[in-house]
Structures are given as C-alpha cells and as structure tokens.
Amino acid sequence: FPGRLRFSTTADELRVLVLQAGSGRLAAPGVAPELTGNPELAVRMHESLVNNLAQGLLAGETVGQKWIEETALDLLGKVPPGLKDDPDKEPWTMTLADQRPVTFIVADGGFKLTVRGKSYTSGDRKFDAMDFTIKYRLERDGKALKAVREGSIEIFPPGFVQGRDRLALRHTTLRNLMRKRLEKLFEPEMAAKGPLTLPGEWKKVGPLEVTQLGAEKGWLTLSWRRDKDAPKVAQSGATR
C-alpha cells in the first residue's frame, strides 16, 4: 500500500497526493510539470509510481485470468471486453520476475510498458521466462484522449538480441500463445468515445474535454475542463 495517501481540500479544490517509495527504488528527480489554465480535473503522475507499486505488489507473484478479471472489477467496476478470456481456452498463469516485474517509461509523447515473467503455464504445459513490451503514443482525438500503439508487441526471452539470437521451439510456442492474448488486450488504437464523463454524483460536473496532454521526462500530465459545447447539467448545489 502507498506509504503516503493524503487528501486535502481548499475552497475550490479536492487534492489527492500518493507517494510510493522504498529503499533502493527510484523517485521523481524534480517537481511535477505545471498545469495550464484552471482545469476541473488534473492528474500528474511520475513513472516511478507504477514501477514502485509493481515491485511491492507483483514481484514474484503468480497471476492468471481470474486475478486479472477480479483486479479489473475492483479498479474499474467492470471487466472490459479485452480482459475477458475465452472459456474454451486452456487456463494460464504467469509468475512475474522477482526484480522489476513491470517497467513503465514515460517519454517522447507516450509510454513504454515492459512486463517480465520468469515462468508460464498453459494447461498442463510449462514454459520458461519471457518478457513483453508495448509502446503507445498519446494523442488528442477531438475532445477525448487516444492511445496509438507503435509497432508490434515485442515478445522475447530475457536477454534476447534481435538479429543475433534465434528463438528455440519452446519460446516460439509460448510467444504465439502470448501474442493471441496480448493483441486482444493491447489494441492498435484505444480511444475514448467523446469527452470524459465521471461516474456517480461526479456526473453533475458534466462532460470534460482534454485541455492538456504531456508525456515527457517521466511525467504523465493530463487535465480536463468542462465541454463548452455540451448541454448544461443541473448542479444541485455543487459547482465542482
């Protein structure tokens, strides 16, 4: 659990500060980027938050389809279609690496995600270590946010050098199995359908359009403001 989770308010704002740190783990080297304008909603997250959380929560852990669906349900309130598995397929598990199980890098207008598995199972079959890497570029899509995958998903055993090494048959088999699942999860393009609408009581704020998008030097910066073209929503006393 994060070492610091602090909620605070002013007359105009609700702020949430999350810090995840630990001995020997990297941290943000400087302050967060400045926000532009006066957004209704803003997020500034350093890549080290994801990396440090993953080290604390996932290092050496074994996960499978049930864990993925339960986690999605806890975080999102539903299981997105891309995370649902075909019940006719063999059950699978992945045991993550003991060190740096997940590496999240934010730079050049997007992010790169690498997941390291030290062993896998598919049905009764067992497989050796394999890593996979996905790169996405972040863009505005009208008033919404869009992530466009750059290149294909890279799936190779640890230390593999393209152009020099050759995949063994066992690696090729696992790679083909992984690619079918990963292509379903990490689509070539993922885009929100129009402005952002918050759930529950927060829906009264109204649709929110992206006004700031930054993905540089380890920092992901996003902000939204009310969509000026959207119909006004009754506020029932709350203005933010």
Coordinates of N, CA, C and O in Angstrom, one line a residue, residues 40-174:
E40 N -10.9 21.4 -14.4 CA -11.8 20.8 -13.4 C -11.2 19.6 -12.9 O -11.4 19.2 -11.7
L41 N -10.4 18.9 -13.7 CA -9.7 17.6 -13.2 C -8.3 17.6 -13.8 O -8.1 17.9 -15.0
A42 N -7.4 17.2 -13.0 CA -6.0 17.1 -13.5 C -5.3 15.9 -12.8 O -5.5 15.6 -11.6
V43 N -4.4 15.3 -13.5 CA -3.6 14.2 -13.0 C -2.1 14.4 -13.4 O -1.8 14.7 -14.6
R44 N -1.2 14.4 -12.4 CA 0.2 14.4 -12.7 C 0.9 13.2 -12.0 O 0.9 13.2 -10.8
M45 N 1.4 12.3 -12.8 CA 1.9 11.0 -12.3 C 3.3 10.8 -12.8 O 3.5 10.8 -14.1
H46 N 4.2 10.5 -12.0 CA 5.6 10.1 -12.4 C 5.7 8.6 -12.6 O 5.0 7.8 -11.9
E47 N 6.4 8.2 -13.6 CA 6.6 6.8 -13.9 C 7.0 5.9 -12.8 O 6.7 4.7 -12.7
S48 N 7.7 6.5 -11.8 CA 8.2 5.7 -10.7 C 7.1 5.2 -9.8 O 7.2 4.2 -9.1
L49 N 5.9 5.9 -9.8 CA 4.8 5.4 -9.0 C 4.4 4.0 -9.5 O 4.2 3.1 -8.7
V50 N 4.2 3.8 -10.8 CA 3.9 2.5 -11.3 C 4.9 1.4 -11.0 O 4.7 0.3 -10.6
N51 N 6.2 1.8 -11.3 CA 7.3 0.9 -11.1 C 7.4 0.4 -9.6 O 7.7 -0.7 -9.3
N52 N 7.3 1.4 -8.7 CA 7.5 1.1 -7.3 C 6.3 0.3 -6.8 O 6.4 -0.6 -5.9
L53 N 5.1 0.6 -7.2 CA 3.9 -0.2 -6.8 C 4.0 -1.6 -7.3 O 3.7 -2.6 -6.6
A54 N 4.5 -1.8 -8.6 CA 4.6 -3.1 -9.2 C 5.6 -3.9 -8.4 O 5.4 -5.1 -8.2
Q55 N 6.7 -3.3 -8.0 CA 7.7 -4.1 -7.3 C 7.2 -4.5 -5.9 O 7.4 -5.7 -5.5
G56 N 6.4 -3.7 -5.3 CA 5.8 -4.1 -4.0 C 4.7 -5.1 -4.1 O 4.5 -5.9 -3.2
L57 N 3.9 -5.0 -5.1 CA 2.7 -5.8 -5.2 C 2.9 -7.1 -6.1 O 2.2 -8.1 -5.8
L58 N 3.7 -7.0 -7.1 CA 3.7 -8.1 -8.1 C 5.0 -8.9 -8.1 O 5.0 -10.0 -8.7
A59 N 6.1 -8.5 -7.5 CA 7.4 -9.2 -7.6 C 7.2 -10.6 -7.1 O 6.8 -10.9 -6.0
G60 N 7.5 -11.6 -8.0 CA 7.5 -13.0 -7.6 C 6.1 -13.6 -7.5 O 5.9 -14.8 -7.3
E61 N 5.0 -12.8 -7.8 CA 3.7 -13.3 -7.7 C 3.2 -14.0 -8.9 O 3.7 -13.8 -10.0
T62 N 2.3 -15.0 -8.7 CA 1.8 -15.8 -9.8 C 0.3 -15.3 -10.1 O -0.5 -15.3 -9.1
V63 N 0.0 -14.9 -11.3 CA -1.3 -14.3 -11.6 C -1.8 -15.2 -12.8 O -1.1 -15.8 -13.5
G64 N -3.2 -15.1 -12.9 CA -3.9 -15.8 -14.0 C -5.1 -15.0 -14.4 O -5.3 -13.9 -14.0
Q65 N -5.9 -15.6 -15.2 CA -7.1 -14.9 -15.7 C -8.0 -14.5 -14.6 O -8.6 -13.4 -14.7
K66 N -8.2 -15.3 -13.6 CA -9.1 -14.9 -12.5 C -8.6 -13.7 -11.8 O -9.4 -12.8 -11.5
W67 N -7.3 -13.6 -11.6 CA -6.7 -12.4 -10.9 C -6.9 -11.2 -11.7 O -7.3 -10.1 -11.2
I68 N -6.7 -11.3 -13.1 CA -6.9 -10.1 -13.9 C -8.3 -9.6 -13.9 O -8.6 -8.4 -13.8
E69 N -9.3 -10.5 -14.0 CA -10.7 -10.1 -14.0 C -11.1 -9.5 -12.7 O -11.9 -8.5 -12.6
E70 N -10.7 -10.1 -11.6 CA -11.0 -9.6 -10.2 C -10.4 -8.2 -10.0 O -11.0 -7.3 -9.4
T71 N -9.2 -8.0 -10.5 CA -8.5 -6.7 -10.3 C -9.2 -5.7 -11.1 O -9.4 -4.5 -10.7
A72 N -9.6 -6.0 -12.4 CA -10.3 -5.0 -13.2 C -11.6 -4.7 -12.6 O -12.0 -3.5 -12.6
L73 N -12.3 -5.6 -12.0 CA -13.6 -5.4 -11.4 C -13.4 -4.4 -10.2 O -14.2 -3.5 -10.0
D74 N -12.3 -4.6 -9.4 CA -12.1 -3.8 -8.2 C -11.7 -2.3 -8.7 O -12.2 -1.4 -8.1
L75 N -10.9 -2.2 -9.7 CA -10.4 -0.9 -10.1 C -11.4 -0.1 -11.0 O -11.5 1.1 -10.9
L76 N -12.1 -0.9 -11.9 CA -12.9 -0.2 -12.9 C -14.4 -0.4 -12.7 O -15.2 0.3 -13.3
G77 N -14.8 -1.3 -11.8 CA -16.2 -1.6 -11.6 C -16.8 -2.6 -12.6 O -17.9 -2.9 -12.6
K78 N -15.9 -3.0 -13.6 CA -16.4 -3.9 -14.7 C -15.2 -4.5 -15.3 O -14.0 -4.1 -15.1
V79 N -15.4 -5.6 -16.1 CA -14.3 -6.2 -16.8 C -14.4 -5.8 -18.3 O -15.3 -6.2 -18.9
P80 N -13.5 -5.0 -18.8 CA -13.5 -4.6 -20.2 C -13.5 -5.9 -21.1 O -12.9 -6.9 -20.7
P81 N -14.1 -5.8 -22.3 CA -14.1 -6.9 -23.2 C -12.7 -7.5 -23.5 O -12.5 -8.7 -23.6
G82 N -11.7 -6.6 -23.6 CA -10.3 -7.0 -23.9 C -9.7 -7.9 -22.8 O -8.7 -8.6 -23.1
L83 N -10.2 -7.8 -21.6 CA -9.7 -8.6 -20.5 C -10.4 -9.9 -20.2 O -9.9 -10.7 -19.5
K84 N -11.5 -10.1 -20.9 CA -12.3 -11.3 -20.8 C -11.6 -12.4 -21.6 O -11.2 -12.2 -22.7
D85 N -11.5 -13.6 -21.1 CA -10.9 -14.7 -21.8 C -11.9 -15.7 -22.3 O -13.1 -15.7 -21.8
D86 N -11.6 -16.4 -23.3 CA -12.4 -17.4 -23.9 C -12.5 -18.6 -23.0 O -11.4 -19.2 -22.7
P87 N -13.7 -19.0 -22.5 CA -13.7 -20.1 -21.5 C -13.3 -21.4 -22.1 O -13.0 -22.3 -21.4
D88 N -13.3 -21.5 -23.4 CA -12.8 -22.8 -24.1 C -11.3 -22.9 -24.1 O -10.8 -24.0 -24.4
K89 N -10.6 -21.8 -23.9 CA -9.1 -21.9 -23.9 C -8.6 -22.5 -22.6 O -9.2 -22.5 -21.6
E90 N -7.4 -23.0 -22.7 CA -6.7 -23.6 -21.6 C -6.4 -22.5 -20.5 O -6.0 -21.4 -20.9
P91 N -6.6 -22.8 -19.2 CA -6.2 -21.8 -18.2 C -4.7 -21.6 -18.3 O -3.9 -22.4 -18.6
W92 N -4.3 -20.3 -17.9 CA -2.9 -20.0 -17.9 C -2.5 -19.2 -16.7 O -3.3 -18.7 -15.9
T93 N -1.2 -19.2 -16.4 CA -0.7 -18.5 -15.3 C 0.7 -17.8 -15.7 O 1.3 -18.3 -16.6
M94 N 1.0 -16.8 -15.1 CA 2.3 -16.1 -15.3 C 2.9 -15.8 -13.9 O 2.2 -15.2 -13.1
T95 N 4.2 -16.2 -13.7 CA 4.9 -15.9 -12.4 C 5.8 -14.7 -12.8 O 6.7 -14.9 -13.6
L96 N 5.6 -13.6 -12.1 CA 6.4 -12.4 -12.5 C 7.8 -12.5 -11.9 O 8.1 -13.1 -10.9
A97 N 8.7 -11.7 -12.5 CA 10.1 -11.7 -12.0 C 10.2 -11.1 -10.6 O 9.4 -10.3 -10.2
D98 N 11.3 -11.5 -9.9 CA 11.5 -11.0 -8.5 C 11.9 -9.6 -8.5 O 11.7 -8.9 -7.5
Q99 N 12.6 -9.1 -9.5 CA 13.1 -7.8 -9.6 C 12.5 -7.1 -10.9 O 12.5 -7.7 -11.9
R100 N 12.0 -5.9 -10.7 CA 11.5 -5.1 -11.9 C 10.5 -5.9 -12.7 O 10.6 -6.1 -13.9
P101 N 9.4 -6.4 -12.0 CA 8.4 -7.2 -12.8 C 7.7 -6.4 -13.8 O 7.3 -6.9 -14.9
V102 N 7.6 -5.1 -13.6 CA 7.0 -4.2 -14.6 C 7.9 -2.9 -14.6 O 8.3 -2.4 -13.6
T103 N 8.1 -2.5 -15.9 CA 8.8 -1.2 -16.1 C 7.9 -0.3 -17.0 O 7.5 -0.7 -18.1
F104 N 7.7 0.9 -16.4 CA 6.8 1.8 -17.1 C 7.6 3.1 -17.4 O 8.2 3.7 -16.4
I105 N 7.8 3.5 -18.6 CA 8.6 4.6 -19.0 C 7.8 5.6 -19.8 O 7.1 5.2 -20.8
V106 N 7.8 6.8 -19.3 CA 7.0 7.9 -20.0 C 8.0 8.9 -20.7 O 8.9 9.4 -20.0
A107 N 7.9 9.0 -22.0 CA 8.8 9.9 -22.7 C 8.3 10.0 -24.2 O 7.5 9.2 -24.7
D108 N 8.8 11.1 -24.8 CA 8.5 11.3 -26.3 C 7.0 11.3 -26.6 O 6.7 10.7 -27.6
G109 N 6.2 11.8 -25.8 CA 4.8 11.9 -26.1 C 4.0 10.6 -25.9 O 2.9 10.5 -26.4
G110 N 4.5 9.6 -25.2 CA 3.8 8.4 -25.0 C 4.5 7.6 -23.8 O 5.2 8.1 -23.0
F111 N 4.2 6.3 -23.8 CA 4.8 5.4 -22.8 C 5.2 4.1 -23.3 O 4.7 3.6 -24.4
K112 N 6.1 3.4 -22.6 CA 6.5 2.1 -22.9 C 6.3 1.2 -21.7 O 6.8 1.6 -20.6
L113 N 5.7 0.1 -21.9 CA 5.4 -0.8 -20.8 C 6.1 -2.2 -21.0 O 5.8 -2.8 -22.1
T114 N 6.9 -2.6 -20.1 CA 7.5 -3.9 -20.2 C 7.1 -4.8 -19.0 O 7.2 -4.3 -17.9
V115 N 6.7 -6.0 -19.2 CA 6.3 -7.0 -18.2 C 7.2 -8.2 -18.3 O 7.4 -8.7 -19.4
R116 N 7.8 -8.5 -17.2 CA 8.8 -9.6 -17.2 C 8.2 -10.8 -16.4 O 7.9 -10.7 -15.2
G117 N 8.1 -12.0 -17.1 CA 7.6 -13.2 -16.5 C 8.7 -14.2 -16.4 O 9.4 -14.5 -17.4
K118 N 8.9 -14.8 -15.2 CA 10.0 -15.8 -15.1 C 9.6 -17.2 -15.4 O 10.4 -18.1 -15.6
S119 N 8.2 -17.4 -15.4 CA 7.7 -18.7 -15.9 C 6.3 -18.6 -16.2 O 5.6 -17.7 -15.7
Y120 N 5.8 -19.5 -17.1 CA 4.4 -19.5 -17.5 C 3.8 -20.9 -17.5 O 4.6 -21.9 -17.6
T121 N 2.5 -21.0 -17.4 CA 1.8 -22.3 -17.7 C 0.7 -22.1 -18.6 O 0.0 -21.0 -18.6
S122 N 0.3 -23.1 -19.4 CA -0.9 -23.0 -20.3 C -1.4 -24.5 -20.2 O -0.8 -25.4 -20.8
G123 N -2.5 -24.7 -19.5 CA -3.0 -26.0 -19.3 C -2.0 -26.8 -18.5 O -1.5 -26.4 -17.4
D124 N -1.5 -27.9 -19.0 CA -0.5 -28.8 -18.3 C 0.9 -28.5 -18.8 O 1.8 -29.0 -18.2
R125 N 1.0 -27.5 -19.7 CA 2.4 -27.2 -20.2 C 3.0 -26.1 -19.4 O 2.4 -25.2 -19.0
K126 N 4.4 -26.3 -19.2 CA 5.1 -25.3 -18.5 C 6.2 -24.6 -19.5 O 6.7 -25.3 -20.3
F127 N 6.4 -23.3 -19.3 CA 7.3 -22.6 -20.1 C 8.3 -21.7 -19.3 O 8.0 -21.4 -18.2
D128 N 9.4 -21.4 -20.0 CA 10.4 -20.6 -19.3 C 10.1 -19.1 -19.4 O 9.0 -18.7 -19.8
A129 N 11.1 -18.3 -18.9 CA 10.9 -16.9 -18.8 C 10.6 -16.2 -20.2 O 11.2 -16.7 -21.2
M130 N 9.8 -15.2 -20.2 CA 9.5 -14.4 -21.4 C 9.1 -13.0 -21.0 O 8.3 -12.9 -20.0
D131 N 9.6 -12.0 -21.7 CA 9.2 -10.6 -21.5 C 8.4 -10.1 -22.6 O 8.6 -10.6 -23.8
F132 N 7.5 -9.1 -22.4 CA 6.8 -8.5 -23.5 C 6.8 -7.0 -23.3 O 6.8 -6.5 -22.1
T133 N 6.9 -6.2 -24.4 CA 7.0 -4.8 -24.3 C 6.0 -4.2 -25.3 O 5.8 -4.6 -26.5
I134 N 5.2 -3.1 -24.9 CA 4.3 -2.4 -25.7 C 4.6 -1.0 -25.6 O 4.9 -0.4 -24.5
K135 N 4.5 -0.3 -26.8 CA 4.7 1.2 -26.8 C 3.4 1.8 -27.4 O 2.9 1.4 -28.3
Y136 N 3.0 2.9 -26.7 CA 1.9 3.7 -27.1 C 2.2 5.2 -27.2 O 3.0 5.7 -26.4
R137 N 1.7 5.8 -28.2 CA 1.8 7.3 -28.3 C 0.4 7.9 -27.9 O -0.6 7.4 -28.3
L138 N 0.4 8.9 -27.1 CA -0.8 9.6 -26.7 C -1.1 10.8 -27.5 O -0.2 11.6 -27.8
E139 N -2.4 10.9 -27.9 CA -2.8 12.0 -28.8 C -4.2 12.5 -28.3 O -4.9 11.8 -27.6
R140 N -4.5 13.7 -28.7 CA -5.9 14.2 -28.5 C -6.7 13.7 -29.7 O -6.2 13.7 -30.9
D141 N -7.9 13.2 -29.5 CA -8.8 12.8 -30.5 C -10.1 13.7 -30.4 O -11.0 13.3 -29.7
G142 N -10.0 14.9 -31.0 CA -11.1 15.9 -30.7 C -11.0 16.3 -29.3 O -10.1 16.9 -28.9
K143 N -12.1 16.0 -28.5 CA -12.1 16.4 -27.1 C -11.7 15.3 -26.2 O -11.8 15.4 -25.0
A144 N -11.3 14.2 -26.8 CA -11.0 13.0 -25.9 C -9.5 12.6 -26.1 O -8.8 13.3 -26.8
L145 N -9.2 11.6 -25.4 CA -7.8 11.1 -25.3 C -7.7 9.8 -26.1 O -8.6 8.9 -26.1
K146 N -6.6 9.6 -26.9 CA -6.4 8.4 -27.7 C -5.0 7.9 -27.5 O -4.0 8.7 -27.4
A147 N -4.8 6.6 -27.4 CA -3.5 5.9 -27.4 C -3.3 5.1 -28.6 O -4.2 4.2 -28.9
V148 N -2.3 5.3 -29.3 CA -2.0 4.6 -30.6 C -0.7 3.8 -30.4 O 0.3 4.3 -30.1
R149 N -0.9 2.5 -30.6 CA 0.3 1.6 -30.4 C 1.3 1.8 -31.5 O 0.9 1.9 -32.7
E150 N 2.6 1.8 -31.1 CA 3.6 2.0 -32.1 C 4.3 0.7 -32.3 O 4.9 0.1 -31.4
G151 N 4.2 0.2 -33.5 CA 4.8 -1.1 -33.9 C 4.1 -2.3 -33.3 O 3.0 -2.2 -32.7
S152 N 4.6 -3.5 -33.4 CA 4.0 -4.7 -32.9 C 4.5 -4.9 -31.5 O 5.4 -4.3 -31.0
I153 N 3.8 -5.8 -30.8 CA 4.1 -6.2 -29.4 C 5.4 -7.0 -29.5 O 5.4 -8.0 -30.2
E154 N 6.4 -6.6 -28.7 CA 7.7 -7.3 -28.7 C 7.6 -8.4 -27.6 O 7.3 -8.1 -26.4
I155 N 7.8 -9.7 -28.0 CA 7.8 -10.8 -27.1 C 9.0 -11.6 -27.2 O 9.2 -12.3 -28.3
F156 N 9.9 -11.6 -26.3 CA 11.2 -12.3 -26.4 C 11.7 -12.8 -25.0 O 11.3 -12.2 -24.0
P157 N 12.5 -13.8 -24.9 CA 13.1 -14.2 -23.7 C 14.0 -13.2 -23.1 O 14.6 -12.4 -23.9
P158 N 14.3 -13.2 -21.8 CA 15.2 -12.2 -21.3 C 16.6 -12.3 -21.9 O 17.1 -13.3 -22.2
G159 N 17.2 -11.1 -22.3 CA 18.5 -11.0 -22.9 C 18.6 -11.3 -24.3 O 19.6 -11.3 -24.9
F160 N 17.4 -11.6 -25.0 CA 17.4 -11.9 -26.4 C 17.7 -10.6 -27.2 O 17.3 -9.5 -26.9
V161 N 18.6 -10.8 -28.2 CA 19.0 -9.7 -29.1 C 18.5 -10.0 -30.5 O 18.9 -11.0 -31.1
Q162 N 17.6 -9.2 -31.0 CA 17.1 -9.4 -32.4 C 18.2 -9.2 -33.4 O 19.1 -8.4 -33.3
G163 N 18.2 -10.1 -34.4 CA 19.2 -10.1 -35.4 C 20.5 -10.9 -35.1 O 21.3 -11.2 -35.9
R164 N 20.6 -11.3 -33.8 CA 21.7 -12.1 -33.4 C 21.3 -13.5 -32.9 O 21.9 -14.5 -33.2
D165 N 20.3 -13.5 -32.0 CA 19.8 -14.7 -31.4 C 18.7 -15.3 -32.2 O 18.0 -14.6 -32.9
R166 N 18.5 -16.6 -32.0 CA 17.3 -17.3 -32.6 C 16.5 -17.9 -31.5 O 17.0 -18.4 -30.5
L167 N 15.2 -17.9 -31.7 CA 14.2 -18.4 -30.8 C 14.2 -19.9 -30.8 O 14.2 -20.5 -31.9
A168 N 14.2 -20.6 -29.6 CA 14.1 -22.0 -29.5 C 12.6 -22.3 -29.8 O 11.7 -21.5 -29.7
L169 N 12.3 -23.6 -30.1 CA 10.9 -24.0 -30.3 C 10.0 -23.7 -29.2 O 8.9 -23.3 -29.3
R170 N 10.5 -24.0 -27.9 CA 9.6 -23.8 -26.8 C 9.3 -22.3 -26.6 O 8.2 -21.9 -26.2
H171 N 10.2 -21.4 -27.0 CA 10.0 -20.0 -26.9 C 9.0 -19.5 -28.0 O 8.1 -18.7 -27.8
T172 N 9.1 -20.1 -29.2 CA 8.2 -19.8 -30.3 C 6.8 -20.2 -29.9 O 5.8 -19.5 -30.2
T173 N 6.6 -21.4 -29.3 CA 5.3 -21.8 -28.9 C 4.7 -20.9 -27.9 O 3.5 -20.5 -28.1
L174 N 5.4 -20.5 -26.9 CA 4.9 -19.6 -25.9 C 4.6 -18.2 -26.5 O 3.6 -17.6 -26.2

